[in-house]
CSV table of C-alpha atoms and ligand atoms in Angstrom, one decimal:
chain,number,residue,atom,x,y,z
A,1,UNK,CA,0.0,0.0,0.0
A,2,UNK,CA,1.3,3.4,-0.9
A,3,UNK,CA,1.8,5.5,2.2
A,4,UNK,CA,0.1,8.9,2.6
A,5,UNK,CA,2.5,11.8,2.5
A,6,UNK,CA,2.3,13.9,5.7
A,7,UNK,CA,3.7,17.1,7.0
A,8,UNK,CA,4.7,18.1,10.5
A,9,UNK,CA,4.3,21.8,11.5
A,10,UNK,CA,6.5,22.6,14.5
A,11,UNK,CA,8.7,19.6,13.5
A,12,UNK,CA,11.7,21.0,15.4
A,13,UNK,CA,9.9,21.2,18.8
A,14,UNK,CA,9.4,18.8,21.6
A,15,UNK,CA,6.2,17.3,20.2
A,16,UNK,CA,7.3,17.7,16.6
A,17,UNK,CA,10.4,15.6,17.2
A,18,UNK,CA,8.3,12.9,18.7
A,19,UNK,CA,6.1,12.9,15.6
A,20,UNK,CA,9.2,12.6,13.4
A,21,UNK,CA,10.5,9.6,15.3
A,22,UNK,CA,7.1,7.9,15.8
A,23,UNK,CA,6.1,8.2,12.2
A,24,UNK,CA,9.3,6.4,11.1
A,25,UNK,CA,8.2,3.1,9.5
A,26,UNK,CA,4.5,3.9,10.1
A,27,UNK,CA,2.4,1.5,7.9
A,28,UNK,CA,0.1,4.3,6.5
A,29,UNK,CA,1.9,7.6,6.8
A,30,UNK,CA,5.3,8.9,5.6
A,31,UNK,CA,6.8,12.3,6.6
A,32,UNK,CA,7.5,14.2,3.4
A,33,UNK,CA,7.3,17.8,4.7
A,34,UNK,CA,8.7,19.5,7.8
A,35,UNK,CA,8.0,23.1,8.8
A,36,UNK,CA,8.8,25.3,11.8
A,37,UNK,CA,9.5,29.0,12.6
A,38,UNK,CA,11.3,31.3,10.2
A,39,UNK,CA,14.4,30.8,12.5
A,40,UNK,CA,14.6,27.2,11.3
A,41,UNK,CA,13.3,27.6,7.8
A,42,UNK,CA,15.8,27.0,5.0
A,43,UNK,CA,18.0,24.6,7.1
A,44,UNK,CA,18.2,20.9,6.7
A,45,UNK,CA,16.1,19.2,9.4
A,46,UNK,CA,19.2,17.6,11.0
A,47,UNK,CA,20.9,21.0,11.2
A,48,UNK,CA,17.8,22.8,12.5
A,49,UNK,CA,17.7,20.3,15.5
A,50,UNK,CA,21.4,19.7,15.8
A,51,UNK,CA,21.8,20.9,19.4
A,52,UNK,CA,18.3,20.1,20.6
A,53,UNK,CA,17.4,16.7,19.2
A,54,UNK,CA,15.7,15.3,22.4
A,55,UNK,CA,14.7,11.8,21.4
A,56,UNK,CA,17.2,9.1,22.4
A,57,UNK,CA,17.6,7.7,18.9
A,58,UNK,CA,18.9,8.8,15.5
A,59,UNK,CA,16.9,11.2,13.4
A,60,UNK,CA,15.1,9.1,10.8
A,61,UNK,CA,17.1,9.0,7.5
A,62,UNK,CA,14.2,10.0,5.3
A,63,UNK,CA,13.7,13.2,7.3
A,64,UNK,CA,17.2,14.3,8.3
A,65,UNK,CA,17.9,15.9,4.9
A,66,UNK,CA,14.5,17.5,4.3
A,67,UNK,CA,14.7,21.3,4.2
A,68,UNK,CA,12.6,22.9,6.9
A,69,UNK,CA,10.0,25.2,5.5
A,70,UNK,CA,8.3,28.2,7.1
A,71,UNK,CA,5.1,26.9,8.8
A,72,UNK,CA,3.5,30.3,8.3
A,73,UNK,CA,3.3,29.7,4.5
A,74,UNK,CA,0.5,27.2,4.0
A,75,UNK,CA,0.7,27.3,0.2
A,76,UNK,CA,4.3,26.0,0.4
A,77,UNK,CA,2.9,22.6,1.6
A,78,UNK,CA,0.7,22.2,-1.5
A,79,UNK,CA,1.7,19.1,-3.5
A,80,UNK,CA,4.3,18.1,-0.9
A,81,UNK,CA,2.0,16.4,1.6
A,82,UNK,CA,-1.7,15.4,1.8
A,83,UNK,CA,-2.3,16.4,5.5
A,84,UNK,CA,-0.4,17.9,8.3
A,85,UNK,CA,0.1,17.3,12.0
A,86,UNK,CA,0.2,20.6,13.8
A,87,UNK,CA,2.6,20.9,16.8
A,88,UNK,CA,3.1,24.6,16.7
A,89,UNK,CA,3.8,26.8,19.8
A,90,UNK,CA,3.0,30.4,19.0
A,91,UNK,CA,0.2,32.9,19.7
A,92,UNK,CA,-3.2,31.2,19.9
A,93,UNK,CA,-4.9,33.4,17.4
A,94,UNK,CA,-2.0,33.0,15.0
A,95,UNK,CA,-2.3,29.2,15.2
A,96,UNK,CA,-6.1,29.4,14.8
A,97,UNK,CA,-5.9,31.3,11.6
A,98,UNK,CA,-2.9,29.4,10.3
A,99,UNK,CA,-4.6,26.0,10.8
A,100,UNK,CA,-7.7,27.4,9.0
A,101,UNK,CA,-5.5,28.5,6.2
A,102,UNK,CA,-4.1,25.0,5.7
A,103,UNK,CA,-7.6,23.6,5.8
A,104,UNK,CA,-8.8,26.1,3.2
A,105,UNK,CA,-5.9,25.1,0.9
A,106,UNK,CA,-7.3,21.6,1.0
A,107,UNK,CA,-4.8,20.2,3.6
A,108,UNK,CA,-6.5,18.6,6.7
A,109,UNK,CA,-4.9,19.5,10.0
A,110,UNK,CA,-4.6,17.1,12.9
A,111,UNK,CA,-3.6,19.4,15.7
A,112,UNK,CA,-2.0,19.2,19.1
A,113,UNK,CA,-2.4,22.9,19.8
A,114,UNK,CA,-5.1,24.3,22.0
A,115,UNK,CA,-6.1,27.1,19.6
A,116,UNK,CA,-9.1,25.3,18.0
A,117,UNK,CA,-10.2,23.1,20.9
A,118,UNK,CA,-13.1,25.4,21.6
A,119,UNK,CA,-14.1,25.9,18.0
A,120,UNK,CA,-17.7,24.6,18.0
A,121,UNK,CA,-17.5,22.4,14.9
A,122,UNK,CA,-14.0,21.1,15.6
A,123,UNK,CA,-13.9,17.7,17.2
A,124,UNK,CA,-11.5,17.3,20.2
A,125,UNK,CA,-10.7,13.6,19.9
A,126,UNK,CA,-9.7,10.8,22.2
A,127,UNK,CA,-10.5,8.0,19.8
A,128,UNK,CA,-11.6,5.5,22.4
A,129,UNK,CA,-14.1,8.0,23.9
A,130,UNK,CA,-15.7,10.3,21.3
A,131,UNK,CA,-15.1,8.9,17.8
A,132,UNK,CA,-18.7,9.9,17.1
A,133,UNK,CA,-17.6,13.5,17.2
A,134,UNK,CA,-16.1,12.9,13.7
A,135,UNK,CA,-19.7,13.6,12.5
A,136,UNK,CA,-19.2,17.3,12.9
A,137,UNK,CA,-16.4,17.4,10.3
A,138,UNK,CA,-18.9,17.4,7.4
A,139,UNK,CA,-20.7,20.4,9.0
A,140,UNK,CA,-17.3,22.2,9.5
A,141,UNK,CA,-16.4,21.7,5.9
A,142,UNK,CA,-19.8,22.9,4.7
A,143,UNK,CA,-19.7,25.9,7.0
A,144,UNK,CA,-16.3,27.1,5.7
A,145,UNK,CA,-16.8,25.9,2.1
A,146,UNK,CA,-13.7,23.6,2.4
A,147,UNK,CA,-13.8,20.8,0.0
A,148,UNK,CA,-11.0,18.6,1.3
A,149,UNK,CA,-9.5,20.4,4.3
A,150,UNK,CA,-10.7,20.2,7.9
A,151,UNK,CA,-9.4,20.5,11.4
A,152,UNK,CA,-9.4,17.9,14.2
A,153,UNK,CA,-7.7,18.4,17.5
A,154,UNK,CA,-6.5,16.6,20.6
A,155,UNK,CA,-7.3,17.7,24.1
A,156,UNK,CA,-4.7,18.9,26.7
A,157,UNK,CA,-2.1,16.3,27.6
A,158,UNK,CA,-3.0,16.1,31.3
A,159,UNK,CA,-6.6,15.1,30.7
A,160,UNK,CA,-5.5,12.0,28.9
A,161,UNK,CA,-4.2,10.6,32.2
A,162,UNK,CA,-7.7,10.1,33.5
A,163,UNK,CA,-10.3,10.6,30.7
A,164,UNK,CA,-10.5,6.9,29.6
A,165,UNK,CA,-11.1,5.6,33.2
A,166,UNK,CA,-13.7,8.3,33.7
A,167,UNK,CA,-15.4,7.5,30.3
A,168,UNK,CA,-15.3,3.7,31.0
A,169,UNK,CA,-17.2,4.2,34.3
A,170,UNK,CA,-19.8,6.6,32.7
A,171,UNK,CA,-20.3,4.2,29.8
A,172,UNK,CA,-20.8,1.3,32.2
A,173,UNK,CA,-23.7,3.1,33.9
A,174,UNK,CA,-21.8,4.8,36.7
A,175,UNK,CA,-22.1,8.5,36.0
A,176,UNK,CA,-19.8,10.8,37.9
A,177,UNK,CA,-21.1,14.0,39.6
A,178,UNK,CA,-17.9,15.6,41.0
A,179,UNK,CA,-14.2,15.1,40.5
A,180,UNK,CA,-11.1,16.5,42.2
A,181,UNK,CA,-7.9,16.2,40.3
A,182,UNK,CA,-4.3,17.1,41.2
A,183,UNK,CA,-1.8,16.7,38.4
A,184,UNK,CA,2.0,16.2,38.7
A,185,UNK,CA,3.1,17.1,35.2
A,186,UNK,CA,6.4,16.3,33.5
A,187,UNK,CA,8.7,19.0,32.3
A,188,UNK,CA,8.5,17.9,28.7
A,189,UNK,CA,4.9,19.2,28.8
A,190,UNK,CA,6.3,22.7,28.7
A,191,UNK,CA,8.1,22.2,25.4
A,192,UNK,CA,11.8,22.9,24.8
A,193,UNK,CA,13.7,24.5,26.5
A,194,UNK,CA,10.6,24.8,28.8
A,195,UNK,CA,10.9,25.6,32.5
A,196,UNK,CA,14.4,26.7,33.6
A,197,UNK,CA,16.5,24.0,35.3
A,198,UNK,CA,16.9,26.3,38.3
A,199,UNK,CA,13.1,26.2,38.8
A,200,UNK,CA,12.8,22.5,38.2
A,201,UNK,CA,15.7,20.8,40.1
A,202,UNK,CA,14.9,20.0,43.7
A,203,UNK,CA,11.6,21.8,43.3
A,204,UNK,CA,7.9,21.6,42.4
A,205,UNK,CA,6.2,24.5,40.7
A,206,UNK,CA,2.5,24.8,41.9
A,207,UNK,CA,1.2,26.6,38.8
A,208,UNK,CA,1.0,26.0,35.1
A,209,UNK,CA,-0.6,28.9,33.2
A,210,UNK,CA,-4.0,28.2,31.8
A,211,UNK,CA,-3.8,24.5,32.6
A,212,UNK,CA,-6.4,24.3,35.4
A,213,UNK,CA,-9.1,25.9,33.2
A,214,UNK,CA,-8.3,23.4,30.4
A,215,UNK,CA,-8.5,20.5,32.8
A,216,UNK,CA,-11.8,21.7,34.2
A,217,UNK,CA,-13.5,22.5,30.9
A,218,UNK,CA,-12.2,20.2,28.2
A,219,UNK,CA,-13.6,17.0,29.7
A,220,UNK,CA,-17.1,18.4,29.2
A,221,UNK,CA,-16.6,18.8,25.4
A,222,UNK,CA,-14.9,15.3,25.2
A,223,UNK,CA,-17.9,13.7,26.9
A,224,UNK,CA,-20.4,15.8,24.9
A,225,UNK,CA,-22.8,14.5,22.3
A,226,UNK,CA,-23.3,15.6,18.6
A,227,UNK,CA,-26.6,17.4,18.0
A,228,UNK,CA,-27.5,19.1,14.7
A,229,UNK,CA,-23.9,19.0,13.5
A,230,UNK,CA,-22.5,20.6,16.7
A,231,UNK,CA,-21.0,19.2,19.9
A,232,UNK,CA,-23.2,19.8,22.9
A,233,UNK,CA,-21.1,19.7,26.0
A,234,UNK,CA,-21.8,17.4,28.9
A,235,UNK,CA,-23.0,19.0,32.1
A,236,UNK,CA,-21.2,16.7,34.4
A,237,UNK,CA,-18.8,16.1,36.1
A,238,UNK,CA,-18.0,19.3,37.9
A,239,UNK,CA,-14.2,19.3,38.1
A,240,UNK,CA,-11.9,21.1,40.5
A,241,UNK,CA,-8.2,20.8,39.5
A,242,UNK,CA,-4.8,21.8,40.7
A,243,UNK,CA,-2.0,21.5,38.2
A,244,UNK,CA,1.7,21.3,39.2
A,245,UNK,CA,5.0,20.9,37.4
A,246,UNK,CA,7.4,18.3,38.8
A,247,UNK,CA,11.0,17.3,38.0
A,248,UNK,CA,10.0,14.3,35.8
A,249,UNK,CA,11.0,14.2,32.2
A,250,UNK,CA,8.0,12.4,30.6
A,251,UNK,CA,4.8,11.1,32.1
A,252,UNK,CA,2.0,13.1,33.7
A,253,UNK,CA,0.5,11.7,37.0
A,254,UNK,CA,-2.9,12.6,38.3
A,255,UNK,CA,-4.4,12.0,41.8
A,256,UNK,CA,-8.2,11.7,41.2
A,257,UNK,CA,-11.2,11.5,43.6
A,258,UNK,CA,-14.6,10.8,42.2
A,259,UNK,CA,-18.2,11.1,43.4
A,260,UNK,CA,-20.8,9.1,41.6
A,261,UNK,CA,-24.1,10.5,40.6
A,262,UNK,CA,-25.9,7.5,42.0
A,263,UNK,CA,-27.8,6.5,45.2
A,264,UNK,CA,-25.6,4.8,47.8
A,265,UNK,CA,-26.8,1.3,47.0
A,266,UNK,CA,-26.2,1.7,43.2
A,267,UNK,CA,-22.6,2.9,43.5
A,268,UNK,CA,-20.0,0.5,42.2
A,269,UNK,CA,-17.6,-1.5,44.4
A,270,UNK,CA,-13.9,-1.3,43.9
A,271,UNK,CA,-14.0,-4.7,42.3
A,272,UNK,CA,-16.7,-3.6,39.8
A,273,UNK,CA,-14.7,-0.5,39.0
A,274,UNK,CA,-11.6,-2.5,38.3
A,275,UNK,CA,-13.6,-4.9,36.1
A,276,UNK,CA,-14.9,-2.0,34.0
A,277,UNK,CA,-11.4,-0.6,33.5
A,278,UNK,CA,-9.7,-3.9,32.6
A,279,UNK,CA,-12.4,-4.8,30.1
A,280,UNK,CA,-12.5,-1.4,28.5
A,281,UNK,CA,-12.1,-1.5,24.7
A,282,UNK,CA,-13.4,0.7,22.0
A,283,UNK,CA,-13.4,1.6,18.3
A,284,UNK,CA,-9.5,1.9,17.9
A,285,UNK,CA,-9.2,-1.6,19.2
A,286,UNK,CA,-12.0,-2.9,17.1
A,287,UNK,CA,-10.5,-1.3,14.0
A,288,UNK,CA,-7.1,-2.6,15.0
A,289,UNK,CA,-5.5,0.8,14.3
A,290,UNK,CA,-1.7,0.6,14.2
A,291,UNK,CA,-1.1,2.5,17.4
A,292,UNK,CA,-4.2,1.5,19.3
A,293,UNK,CA,-3.1,0.0,22.6
A,294,UNK,CA,-4.5,-3.6,23.2
A,295,UNK,CA,-5.3,-2.6,26.7
A,296,UNK,CA,-6.1,1.2,26.9
A,297,UNK,CA,-6.4,1.0,30.7
A,298,UNK,CA,-4.0,-1.0,32.8
A,299,UNK,CA,-4.6,-1.5,36.5
A,300,UNK,CA,-1.6,-2.2,38.8
A,301,UNK,CA,-1.9,-3.6,42.3
A,302,UNK,CA,1.5,-2.7,43.8
A,303,UNK,CA,1.1,-0.1,46.6
A,304,UNK,CA,3.7,2.2,45.0
A,305,UNK,CA,2.6,2.2,41.4
A,306,UNK,CA,2.1,3.8,38.9
A,307,UNK,CA,5.4,5.6,38.6
A,308,UNK,CA,6.5,7.7,35.6
A,309,UNK,CA,9.8,6.1,35.0
A,310,UNK,CA,8.5,2.5,35.4
A,311,UNK,CA,5.1,2.8,33.8
A,312,UNK,CA,5.0,5.5,31.2
A,313,UNK,CA,6.0,3.1,28.3
A,314,UNK,CA,3.1,0.7,29.1
A,315,UNK,CA,1.5,-0.3,25.8
A,316,UNK,CA,4.2,1.8,23.9
A,317,UNK,CA,3.2,4.9,25.8
A,318,UNK,CA,-0.5,4.7,24.9
A,319,UNK,CA,-2.0,3.3,28.1
A,320,UNK,CA,-3.5,5.0,31.0
A,321,UNK,CA,-1.9,3.2,34.0
A,322,UNK,CA,-3.9,3.2,37.2
A,323,UNK,CA,-3.0,2.2,40.7
A,324,UNK,CA,-4.0,2.7,44.4
A,325,UNK,CA,-7.7,2.5,43.7
A,326,UNK,CA,-9.3,2.8,47.1
A,327,UNK,CA,-12.2,4.3,49.0
A,328,UNK,CA,-12.3,8.1,49.6
A,329,UNK,CA,-13.5,9.5,52.9
A,330,UNK,CA,-14.8,12.7,51.2
A,331,UNK,CA,-16.0,11.5,47.8
A,332,UNK,CA,-16.6,7.8,46.8
A,333,UNK,CA,-13.3,6.5,45.4
A,334,UNK,CA,-9.8,7.7,44.6
A,335,UNK,CA,-6.9,6.5,42.5
A,336,UNK,CA,-3.6,7.5,40.9
A,337,UNK,CA,-3.4,7.6,37.1
A,338,UNK,CA,-0.5,8.0,34.7
A,339,UNK,CA,0.0,8.5,31.0
A,340,UNK,CA,2.9,9.4,28.7
A,341,UNK,CA,2.4,13.1,27.9
A,342,UNK,CA,4.4,13.4,24.7
A,343,UNK,CA,3.2,10.0,23.4
A,344,UNK,CA,-0.5,9.4,24.3
A,345,UNK,CA,-0.8,13.0,25.4
A,346,UNK,CA,0.7,14.5,22.3
A,347,UNK,CA,2.3,13.0,19.2
A,348,UNK,CA,1.2,9.3,19.4
A,349,UNK,CA,-2.3,10.5,20.4
A,350,UNK,CA,-2.3,12.8,17.3
A,351,UNK,CA,-1.2,9.8,15.2
A,352,UNK,CA,-4.0,7.7,16.6
A,353,UNK,CA,-6.4,10.5,15.7
A,354,UNK,CA,-5.1,10.4,12.1
A,355,UNK,CA,-5.4,6.6,12.0
A,356,UNK,CA,-9.0,6.9,13.1
A,357,UNK,CA,-9.7,9.6,10.4
A,358,UNK,CA,-8.0,7.4,7.8
A,359,UNK,CA,-9.9,4.2,8.8
A,360,UNK,CA,-13.2,6.2,8.7
A,361,UNK,CA,-12.5,7.4,5.2
A,362,UNK,CA,-11.7,11.1,5.9
A,363,UNK,CA,-8.5,11.0,3.8
A,364,UNK,CA,-10.1,9.0,0.9
A,365,UNK,CA,-10.3,12.1,-1.3
A,366,UNK,CA,-6.8,13.3,-0.8
B,413,LIG,P1,8.1,23.6,21.5
B,413,LIG,O1,9.0,22.5,21.9
B,413,LIG,O2,8.3,24.9,22.0
B,413,LIG,O3,8.1,23.6,19.9
B,413,LIG,C1,7.4,24.6,19.2
B,413,LIG,C2,7.5,24.5,17.7
B,413,LIG,O4,6.7,25.6,17.1
B,413,LIG,C3,8.9,24.5,17.1
B,413,LIG,O5,9.0,23.7,16.0
B,413,LIG,C4,9.0,26.0,16.7
B,413,LIG,O6,9.9,26.2,15.6
B,413,LIG,C5,7.6,26.3,16.2
B,413,LIG,N1,7.3,27.7,16.2
B,413,LIG,C6,7.5,28.6,17.2
B,413,LIG,N2,7.2,29.8,16.9
B,413,LIG,C7,6.8,29.8,15.6
B,413,LIG,C8,6.4,30.7,14.6
B,413,LIG,N3,6.3,32.0,14.9
B,413,LIG,N4,6.1,30.3,13.4
B,413,LIG,C9,6.1,29.0,13.0
B,413,LIG,N5,6.5,28.0,13.9
B,413,LIG,C10,6.9,28.4,15.1
B,413,LIG,O7,6.6,23.2,21.9
B,413,LIG,P2,5.9,21.7,22.1
B,413,LIG,O8,6.0,21.3,23.5
B,413,LIG,O9,6.5,20.8,21.1
B,413,LIG,O10,4.4,22.0,21.9
B,413,LIG,C11,3.9,22.1,20.6
B,413,LIG,C12,2.3,22.2,20.6
B,413,LIG,O11,1.8,21.0,21.2
B,413,LIG,C13,1.9,23.3,21.6
B,413,LIG,O12,0.7,23.9,21.0
B,413,LIG,C14,1.5,22.7,22.9
B,413,LIG,O13,0.6,23.3,23.6
B,413,LIG,C15,1.0,21.3,22.3
B,413,LIG,N6,1.2,20.2,23.3
B,413,LIG,C16,2.4,19.9,23.9
B,413,LIG,C17,2.5,18.8,24.7
B,413,LIG,C18,3.7,18.4,25.4
B,413,LIG,O14,3.7,17.4,26.2
B,413,LIG,N7,4.9,19.1,25.2
B,413,LIG,C19,1.4,18.0,24.9
B,413,LIG,C20,0.1,18.3,24.3
B,413,LIG,C21,0.1,19.4,23.4
B,413,LIG,P3,11.5,26.6,15.9
B,413,LIG,O15,12.2,25.4,16.4
B,413,LIG,O16,12.0,27.0,14.6
B,413,LIG,O17,11.5,27.7,16.9
């Protein structure tokens, strides 16, 4: 099968580099185009990342000698790739209009950036949870008069640490009313060079700009339903979150407490919850997508797990690993969840979105 040619916008950054490495030998996609800021444009990819290649392996051969283009010039990508992954870090409004420009040029955008997450007709996908939100893409294309192009985005990386366990419970008939989340987020989540080493070593930073709002709101869109071509947000759960940055390289951890929206005698036991999580499978698994984890949720029983260094690569960095499920004295239950922020939470999550789009025929006309 001939592979689809893809571009990576922001290819020189933390997430962009992950894309480049993870797309090496992908069965469906092949990187043919790389773009970044005007600072990197004109250089060979290997020279543009020479002193800041962060992935512990060689730069893929097919990409090392590609010339980096200016991501701000959407027309430049025409004829060189069929769709793009967007991993840009720049002003939100600038990203929003740039992603729309690619779409209007007929180049679909699978984005990691937050700029379009709240655009009404743009799906914010976690393929296991809200694959049905793909239905709004036709409406989006119609609304803008785009023939081939469209935009689909991924949620914030920290949410992916606990959204699948939350969804699994809701889907099994255990709706959640309230949730308190405290995240311990890895430094790679801040991009490169990110937070200064002086702030990170021997320290915890109890604030990540804009992150708590994202954590509290995005879950409602993800759990929403499609009505008349638009996504109607869910009303519950009400979320209160505290987001912190900790000296871990990769892997976001979240301490979660849940209260069920059920009478006492209908609330699930710890055993029932674990059964729901370990049997959780969804469309990516049914479609056998190349990067779908066989077990999207993995439950560990050791009293001191999950841990970022030991557990972040579970299911090639695509699983949500849960441990310490126990009763909560304030809400109903509490647990610790972990996911790989630059894999499931960023590049590999974006690739899974693209695999779902391809499997559902959204790239057929490219
Ligand atoms: P990063 O390491 O700072 O990389 C930013 C990329 O954007 C670089 O390729 C940079 O190119 C390019 N860029 C910067 N200014 C530009 C401009 N004016 N015009 C065109 N390109 C420009 O950031 P990151 O962590 O990879 O994050 C990328 C995106 O993914 C962000 O929107 C972020 O919110 C999102 N995200 C990140 C994570 C994570 O775990 N890191 C997780 C989920 C989502 P140069 O190298 O040429 O400067």
